[in-house]
Amino acid sequence: MTPITEEKIASYLARVPSTKRDEPMAKRTSFRVGGNAKLHVTAISSEALIEAVTAALELDVPFYLYGGGSNLLVNDEGYEGVMIQAGNRKTTIHGDRVEVEAGMITGLVARQSVDAGLTGFEWAIGVPGTIGGAVYGNAGCYGGEMKDSVLSVEVFDLNTHERKMLSNSECGFVYRGSTFKHHPYLILSATMQLKPTADIVAGKTRMEEIMKMRKEKQPLDASSAGCAFKNFEFTDESALDILKRSVEVPESMIKNKSVSAGWLIDQVGMMGESVGDAQVSTKHGNFFLNKGKARAQDILALISRVKMKVRDEFGIEMQEEVQLVGF
Ligand SMILES: Cc1cc2nc3c(=O)[nH]c(=O)nc-3n(C[C@H](O)[C@H](O)[C@H](O)COP(=O)(O)OP(=O)(O)OC[C@H]3O[C@@H](n4cnc5c(N)ncnc54)[C@H](O)[C@@H]3O)c2cc1C
């Protein structure tokens, strides 16, 4: 990236005084890799978020919006611009509606909604990161997805500089995707509609079960960004032909029209594969781990090696779920 000038840095610091210089992104991402952000700001209200972004746009300072950093791979060289973190966390529950600002921790929203006598968001208990990040990627697991609960999302449109409300259908939610991946929107908050329940204990039990399953199946004690690749979704079975010629595909995957990326990685024998300190987990094939001193370059090289192997053996082009910053 082109180095940001001292003049621009000074102008940004004057305009957004809470900004820090040379912030190590390794300590702000779940992968624990990445160099310094030249500038970094955590905005603790929606207004402060808008101001941080508007200042960057007006002063022509490159910026990157993020929340919990649990789905990011930041370049070893860092980021030549301002990393703007959503730290707005207000949550209000009115009846069956949960209004939550983008910087709120997703797992806490799951817990608070259960405590308030609501059901439908228990699945999110173990999803790291913020509601903004979850909306952006239509996060999901254990039978739930953001698209099932989101009623509307308030955004700041970076083209028109207006705040506006998008309905669920305007969010364009698809498997691990949304309109936010294609349009320059700053997500400010989301309103979710859940169902009232008298059985709070059932919700708590469900969350405990989910956490137990996660601990059993996922390498949660190591640094990662969760799943590196999206599962392979197919519309007709011809897309599966090469795969079926080589291996027996579980019926459940054929029925769901979705082949698990972790399973594919296991089938090509890449579990445990490593580049430097980056390693494909031996517990879950889609978790790429930083064993301690991995560099972003090692993780990228490993991602690329695994992707090529799956493409060469099964003709399937896997798509990354993790977002790259500063490359
Ligand atoms: C151990 C582990 C388990 C995981 N399990 C799951 C899982 O079960 N299901 C799942 O879906 N994911 C899972 N993930 C991935 C990750 O937690 C989710 O994608 C999460 O929703 C990302 O939220 P975040 O706030 O950390 O986003 P970040 O990593 O901070 O950002 C992700 C993307 O969202 C954008 N973004 C974030 N906030 C905003 C905003 N306010 N406005 C506009 N854009 C924004 C960023 O620009 C970036 O492109 C897991 C990750 C880990 C480490």
PDB file of C-alpha atoms in Angstrom, residues 132-262:
ATOM      1  CA  GLY A 132     -21.798  -5.561  12.953  1.00  0.00           C
ATOM      2  CA  GLY A 133     -19.435  -8.319  11.828  1.00  0.00           C
ATOM      3  CA  ALA A 134     -22.158 -10.953  12.198  1.00  0.00           C
ATOM      4  CA  VAL A 135     -24.577  -8.930  10.052  1.00  0.00           C
ATOM      5  CA  TYR A 136     -21.851  -8.259   7.458  1.00  0.00           C
ATOM      6  CA  GLY A 137     -21.095 -11.948   6.945  1.00  0.00           C
ATOM      7  CA  ASN A 138     -24.562 -13.310   7.818  1.00  0.00           C
ATOM      8  CA  ALA A 139     -22.903 -15.343  10.541  1.00  0.00           C
ATOM      9  CA  GLY A 140     -24.502 -18.644  11.414  1.00  0.00           C
ATOM     10  CA  CYS A 141     -24.117 -22.048  13.030  1.00  0.00           C
ATOM     11  CA  TYR A 142     -26.128 -24.824  14.686  1.00  0.00           C
ATOM     12  CA  GLY A 143     -29.182 -24.187  12.519  1.00  0.00           C
ATOM     13  CA  GLY A 144     -29.332 -20.402  12.933  1.00  0.00           C
ATOM     14  CA  GLU A 145     -28.243 -17.461  10.794  1.00  0.00           C
ATOM     15  CA  MET A 146     -28.435 -13.694  11.247  1.00  0.00           C
ATOM     16  CA  LYS A 147     -30.929 -13.487   8.377  1.00  0.00           C
ATOM     17  CA  ASP A 148     -33.489 -15.421  10.445  1.00  0.00           C
ATOM     18  CA  SER A 149     -33.599 -12.796  13.208  1.00  0.00           C
ATOM     19  CA  VAL A 150     -32.689  -9.466  11.636  1.00  0.00           C
ATOM     20  CA  LEU A 151     -35.693  -7.231  11.050  1.00  0.00           C
ATOM     21  CA  SER A 152     -33.733  -4.170   9.917  1.00  0.00           C
ATOM     22  CA  VAL A 153     -30.238  -2.707   9.888  1.00  0.00           C
ATOM     23  CA  GLU A 154     -29.365   0.942  10.322  1.00  0.00           C
ATOM     24  CA  VAL A 155     -26.457   2.033   8.145  1.00  0.00           C
ATOM     25  CA  PHE A 156     -24.484   5.092   7.187  1.00  0.00           C
ATOM     26  CA  ASP A 157     -24.241   5.141   3.392  1.00  0.00           C
ATOM     27  CA  LEU A 158     -20.673   6.073   2.502  1.00  0.00           C
ATOM     28  CA  ASN A 159     -21.719   7.280  -0.959  1.00  0.00           C
ATOM     29  CA  THR A 160     -24.573   9.588   0.031  1.00  0.00           C
ATOM     30  CA  HIS A 161     -23.440  10.296   3.633  1.00  0.00           C
ATOM     31  CA  GLU A 162     -26.957   9.531   4.858  1.00  0.00           C
ATOM     32  CA  ARG A 163     -28.205   7.349   7.684  1.00  0.00           C
ATOM     33  CA  LYS A 164     -30.820   4.917   6.467  1.00  0.00           C
ATOM     34  CA  MET A 165     -32.705   1.821   7.477  1.00  0.00           C
ATOM     35  CA  LEU A 166     -32.537  -1.364   5.404  1.00  0.00           C
ATOM     36  CA  SER A 167     -35.201  -4.039   5.737  1.00  0.00           C
ATOM     37  CA  ASN A 168     -34.212  -7.706   5.998  1.00  0.00           C
ATOM     38  CA  SER A 169     -34.777  -8.250   2.265  1.00  0.00           C
ATOM     39  CA  GLU A 170     -32.683  -5.168   1.405  1.00  0.00           C
ATOM     40  CA  CYS A 171     -29.777  -6.712   3.326  1.00  0.00           C
ATOM     41  CA  GLY A 172     -29.479  -9.385   0.592  1.00  0.00           C
ATOM     42  CA  PHE A 173     -28.532 -12.116   3.040  1.00  0.00           C
ATOM     43  CA  VAL A 174     -27.166 -15.313   1.503  1.00  0.00           C
ATOM     44  CA  TYR A 175     -24.945 -18.045   2.942  1.00  0.00           C
ATOM     45  CA  ARG A 176     -22.061 -16.100   4.604  1.00  0.00           C
ATOM     46  CA  GLY A 177     -22.858 -13.040   2.526  1.00  0.00           C
ATOM     47  CA  SER A 178     -24.930  -9.897   2.352  1.00  0.00           C
ATOM     48  CA  THR A 179     -25.322  -6.645   0.479  1.00  0.00           C
ATOM     49  CA  PHE A 180     -22.757  -5.196   2.932  1.00  0.00           C
ATOM     50  CA  LYS A 181     -20.022  -7.132   1.140  1.00  0.00           C
ATOM     51  CA  HIS A 182     -20.813  -5.246  -2.080  1.00  0.00           C
ATOM     52  CA  HIS A 183     -21.974  -1.757  -1.059  1.00  0.00           C
ATOM     53  CA  PRO A 184     -20.085   0.756   1.027  1.00  0.00           C
ATOM     54  CA  TYR A 185     -22.208   0.830   4.156  1.00  0.00           C
ATOM     55  CA  LEU A 186     -21.133   1.412   7.723  1.00  0.00           C
ATOM     56  CA  ILE A 187     -23.376  -0.807   9.851  1.00  0.00           C
ATOM     57  CA  LEU A 188     -24.562   1.202  12.876  1.00  0.00           C
ATOM     58  CA  SER A 189     -27.081  -1.107  14.514  1.00  0.00           C
ATOM     59  CA  ALA A 190     -29.486  -3.965  13.924  1.00  0.00           C
ATOM     60  CA  THR A 191     -32.976  -4.681  15.176  1.00  0.00           C
ATOM     61  CA  MET A 192     -33.720  -8.335  15.694  1.00  0.00           C
ATOM     62  CA  GLN A 193     -37.100  -9.939  16.158  1.00  0.00           C
ATOM     63  CA  LEU A 194     -37.137 -12.967  18.457  1.00  0.00           C
ATOM     64  CA  LYS A 195     -39.924 -15.026  20.049  1.00  0.00           C
ATOM     65  CA  PRO A 196     -41.134 -14.662  23.644  1.00  0.00           C
ATOM     66  CA  THR A 197     -40.867 -17.812  25.743  1.00  0.00           C
ATOM     67  CA  ALA A 198     -41.734 -18.693  29.324  1.00  0.00           C
ATOM     68  CA  ASP A 199     -39.006 -21.362  29.335  1.00  0.00           C
ATOM     69  CA  ILE A 200     -35.777 -19.479  30.034  1.00  0.00           C
ATOM     70  CA  VAL A 201     -34.137 -22.658  31.335  1.00  0.00           C
ATOM     71  CA  ALA A 202     -34.523 -24.325  27.905  1.00  0.00           C
ATOM     72  CA  GLY A 203     -32.660 -21.420  26.285  1.00  0.00           C
ATOM     73  CA  LYS A 204     -29.853 -21.634  28.833  1.00  0.00           C
ATOM     74  CA  THR A 205     -29.597 -25.398  28.380  1.00  0.00           C
ATOM     75  CA  ARG A 206     -29.426 -24.999  24.594  1.00  0.00           C
ATOM     76  CA  MET A 207     -26.572 -22.488  24.936  1.00  0.00           C
ATOM     77  CA  GLU A 208     -24.670 -24.834  27.234  1.00  0.00           C
ATOM     78  CA  GLU A 209     -25.119 -27.692  24.745  1.00  0.00           C
ATOM     79  CA  ILE A 210     -23.827 -25.534  21.915  1.00  0.00           C
ATOM     80  CA  MET A 211     -20.745 -24.473  23.892  1.00  0.00           C
ATOM     81  CA  LYS A 212     -20.068 -28.116  24.767  1.00  0.00           C
ATOM     82  CA  MET A 213     -20.322 -29.174  21.104  1.00  0.00           C
ATOM     83  CA  ARG A 214     -18.050 -26.323  20.050  1.00  0.00           C
ATOM     84  CA  LYS A 215     -15.394 -27.284  22.584  1.00  0.00           C
ATOM     85  CA  GLU A 216     -15.546 -30.906  21.448  1.00  0.00           C
ATOM     86  CA  LYS A 217     -15.366 -30.201  17.722  1.00  0.00           C
ATOM     87  CA  GLN A 218     -13.356 -26.985  17.389  1.00  0.00           C
ATOM     88  CA  PRO A 219      -9.798 -26.100  18.440  1.00  0.00           C
ATOM     89  CA  LEU A 220     -10.936 -23.174  20.600  1.00  0.00           C
ATOM     90  CA  ASP A 221      -7.724 -23.057  22.636  1.00  0.00           C
ATOM     91  CA  ALA A 222      -5.639 -21.932  19.611  1.00  0.00           C
ATOM     92  CA  SER A 223      -5.626 -18.630  17.691  1.00  0.00           C
ATOM     93  CA  SER A 224      -7.706 -18.716  14.500  1.00  0.00           C
ATOM     94  CA  ALA A 225     -10.384 -16.828  12.601  1.00  0.00           C
ATOM     95  CA  GLY A 226     -12.880 -19.678  12.740  1.00  0.00           C
ATOM     96  CA  CYS A 227     -13.568 -21.343   9.411  1.00  0.00           C
ATOM     97  CA  ALA A 228     -11.134 -20.345   6.686  1.00  0.00           C
ATOM     98  CA  PHE A 229     -13.387 -21.404   3.799  1.00  0.00           C
ATOM     99  CA  LYS A 230     -17.100 -21.380   3.041  1.00  0.00           C
ATOM    100  CA  ASN A 231     -18.765 -24.745   2.628  1.00  0.00           C
ATOM    101  CA  PHE A 232     -19.247 -25.734  -1.007  1.00  0.00           C
ATOM    102  CA  GLU A 233     -22.883 -25.120  -1.927  1.00  0.00           C
ATOM    103  CA  PHE A 234     -24.138 -26.588  -5.184  1.00  0.00           C
ATOM    104  CA  THR A 235     -27.380 -26.201  -7.106  1.00  0.00           C
ATOM    105  CA  ASP A 236     -27.303 -29.368  -9.192  1.00  0.00           C
ATOM    106  CA  GLU A 237     -25.602 -32.672  -8.626  1.00  0.00           C
ATOM    107  CA  SER A 238     -23.437 -32.468 -11.746  1.00  0.00           C
ATOM    108  CA  ALA A 239     -21.209 -30.111  -9.753  1.00  0.00           C
ATOM    109  CA  LEU A 240     -20.519 -33.066  -7.498  1.00  0.00           C
ATOM    110  CA  ASP A 241     -19.594 -35.535 -10.207  1.00  0.00           C
ATOM    111  CA  ILE A 242     -15.802 -35.352  -9.938  1.00  0.00           C
ATOM    112  CA  LEU A 243     -16.035 -35.518  -6.164  1.00  0.00           C
ATOM    113  CA  LYS A 244     -18.356 -38.523  -6.239  1.00  0.00           C
ATOM    114  CA  ARG A 245     -15.989 -40.356  -8.600  1.00  0.00           C
ATOM    115  CA  SER A 246     -13.194 -40.014  -6.032  1.00  0.00           C
ATOM    116  CA  VAL A 247     -14.887 -40.351  -2.649  1.00  0.00           C
ATOM    117  CA  GLU A 248     -18.157 -41.349  -1.046  1.00  0.00           C
ATOM    118  CA  VAL A 249     -20.014 -38.155  -0.192  1.00  0.00           C
ATOM    119  CA  PRO A 250     -22.160 -38.371   2.957  1.00  0.00           C
ATOM    120  CA  GLU A 251     -25.892 -38.442   2.189  1.00  0.00           C
ATOM    121  CA  SER A 252     -26.550 -35.543   4.575  1.00  0.00           C
ATOM    122  CA  MET A 253     -24.291 -33.261   2.509  1.00  0.00           C
ATOM    123  CA  ILE A 254     -25.986 -34.284  -0.762  1.00  0.00           C
ATOM    124  CA  LYS A 255     -29.404 -33.712   0.804  1.00  0.00           C
ATOM    125  CA  ASN A 256     -28.424 -30.257   2.122  1.00  0.00           C
ATOM    126  CA  LYS A 257     -26.695 -29.379  -1.169  1.00  0.00           C
ATOM    127  CA  SER A 258     -23.685 -28.292   0.850  1.00  0.00           C
ATOM    128  CA  VAL A 259     -20.341 -30.059   1.178  1.00  0.00           C
ATOM    129  CA  SER A 260     -18.443 -29.153   4.329  1.00  0.00           C
ATOM    130  CA  ALA A 261     -15.130 -27.433   3.592  1.00  0.00           C
ATOM    131  CA  GLY A 262     -13.563 -29.119   6.635  1.00  0.00           C
TER     132      GLY A 262
END
